Every structure is written in structure tokens, then in C-alpha cells.
Amino acid sequence: MLEELKEQVYKANMELPKRKLITYTWGNVSGIDRETGYFVIKPSGVDYDELKPEDMVVMDLEGNKIEGKYKPSSDTPTHLELYKAFPEIGGVVHTHSPWATSWAQAGRSIPCYGTTHADYFYGDIPCARSLTKDEIEEAYEKNTGLVIIETFKKLNPNYVPGVLCVNHGPFTWGKDAMEAVHNAVVLEEVAKMAYQTESINHHAQHAPDMIKEKHFMRKHGKNAYYGQ
Ligand SMILES: [Zn+2]
């Protein structure tokens, strides 16, 4: 079932070690088939060297396992909440990539300092609030998803395809699993550059709104003209 999607999600997962976004098995990618409402996700704790497309786990949006011999990634309930809340996304990624995670651990949103950021993220990349003790004890991974959704109450997830979970790390998303990985790679680069920007100049200012507007909209707006 969903063999093509499994292959896509497998390839997207294999990009994480290739792009140096993860150490050991600290990351996961999923992709959804909106027609059936089933999504495919990496199994929990299987080494990347041993991972195969057929090992991907098929889940429904109620959290039932539909197919697969392994347990799904422990972050599955977070992915599930994001798919339910953001109907236009088709893929989700979670990593502990070091630069983005450093901002998450510092509890800071990543300011938009330039066009590399503005090409992909319309404005700052937000850092979500901490979970309460009850939220952690009750359903940690599901509530991680709900806190991300709360962070996006006034933000468009299609314009800001990523978030930092405080004291934890980044989640990104996109139209499919590969685009979500692409956004995870960009987020990591942007996190590194923002840190360096502040190291060079403690008083660095946000890029002007005009730059933010121009760079994001030429790639993603209604009248996008970037690329072929
Ligand atoms: Zn994590």
C-alpha cells in the first residue's frame, strides 16, 4: 500500500544523515496521501544504514497503524496534529540539527536578518512556548503538536514552514516530504548565519520589510517569477 509514497518518504529520511542534519537516529520524516488520509513515517529507532522503503509505517489521522512491521517514530503524534491543522502541507520533518537546536535551547525565535532567510521564511521563525507539566505528562508528543499550532494562530504555515520547539529542536514542513527536508536544510543554514550575524554585530537589525516582501513573494507569492 502507498508504495510510491513509502519510497518518497524513505528517500527524504535518507537525506537527513546525508545533509548532516542528524546524529544517530535523532530525526524523522513523514509524508501524507491526502486522498486516503494516510501518512507514512519512519519507524522508531531503526539505523539509517539498515532502513528500507518497505520499513516505512503507514498511519491514519486517528493514530492507528494501518501497515508496517515496526512501531512508528515516537514523534508520530506531533506529525499527525500538524497534518490535521495545516491542510495544505504534505510532509513533515523533525531533527535535532545543531544550529536550529541551539536557538531552540536558547528559547529564541530566529530573526530574519537577510534574503537567504526571506527566500524561504516570511518573517521570523518562531520559537514555541514551553509545555506545562500537565501537557508533558498527559501526552507529550501530541501536545508538542498542539503548542506548534497555537504558535501559528496568527501566522500562515505556508509562509513560515518551520518552528522551533523550546529546549528541543526544529520541525519543518512543505508540500511533500522532500520539500520539508529542503526547508529543514535551509532552516539550519539560516540559524547558523543568524548566530554569526549577531556575533559580528550585537546590534544587527532585522532585514527591512521591503526585502522580506520582495524575496519571499518573488518565489512564493501569487505573482512568483523566480526559477523556470
Ligand atoms: Zn526530538
XYZ file of N, CA, C and O and ligand atoms in Angstrom, residues 75 94-96 168, ligand 1:
21
model
N 7.689 10.436 17.562
C 7.132 11.772 17.318
C 5.889 11.751 16.431
O 5.389 12.808 16.041
N 11.342 16.379 11.475
C 11.871 16.776 12.779
C 13.319 16.339 12.858
O 13.659 15.215 12.490
N 14.191 17.256 13.315
C 15.598 16.905 13.531
C 16.059 17.561 14.834
O 15.314 18.332 15.439
N 17.283 17.240 15.231
C 17.957 17.994 16.283
C 19.198 18.637 15.671
O 20.284 18.607 16.254
N 14.191 21.999 22.708
C 14.088 20.745 21.963
C 14.739 20.885 20.591
O 15.936 20.629 20.467
Zn 13.224 15.485 19.074
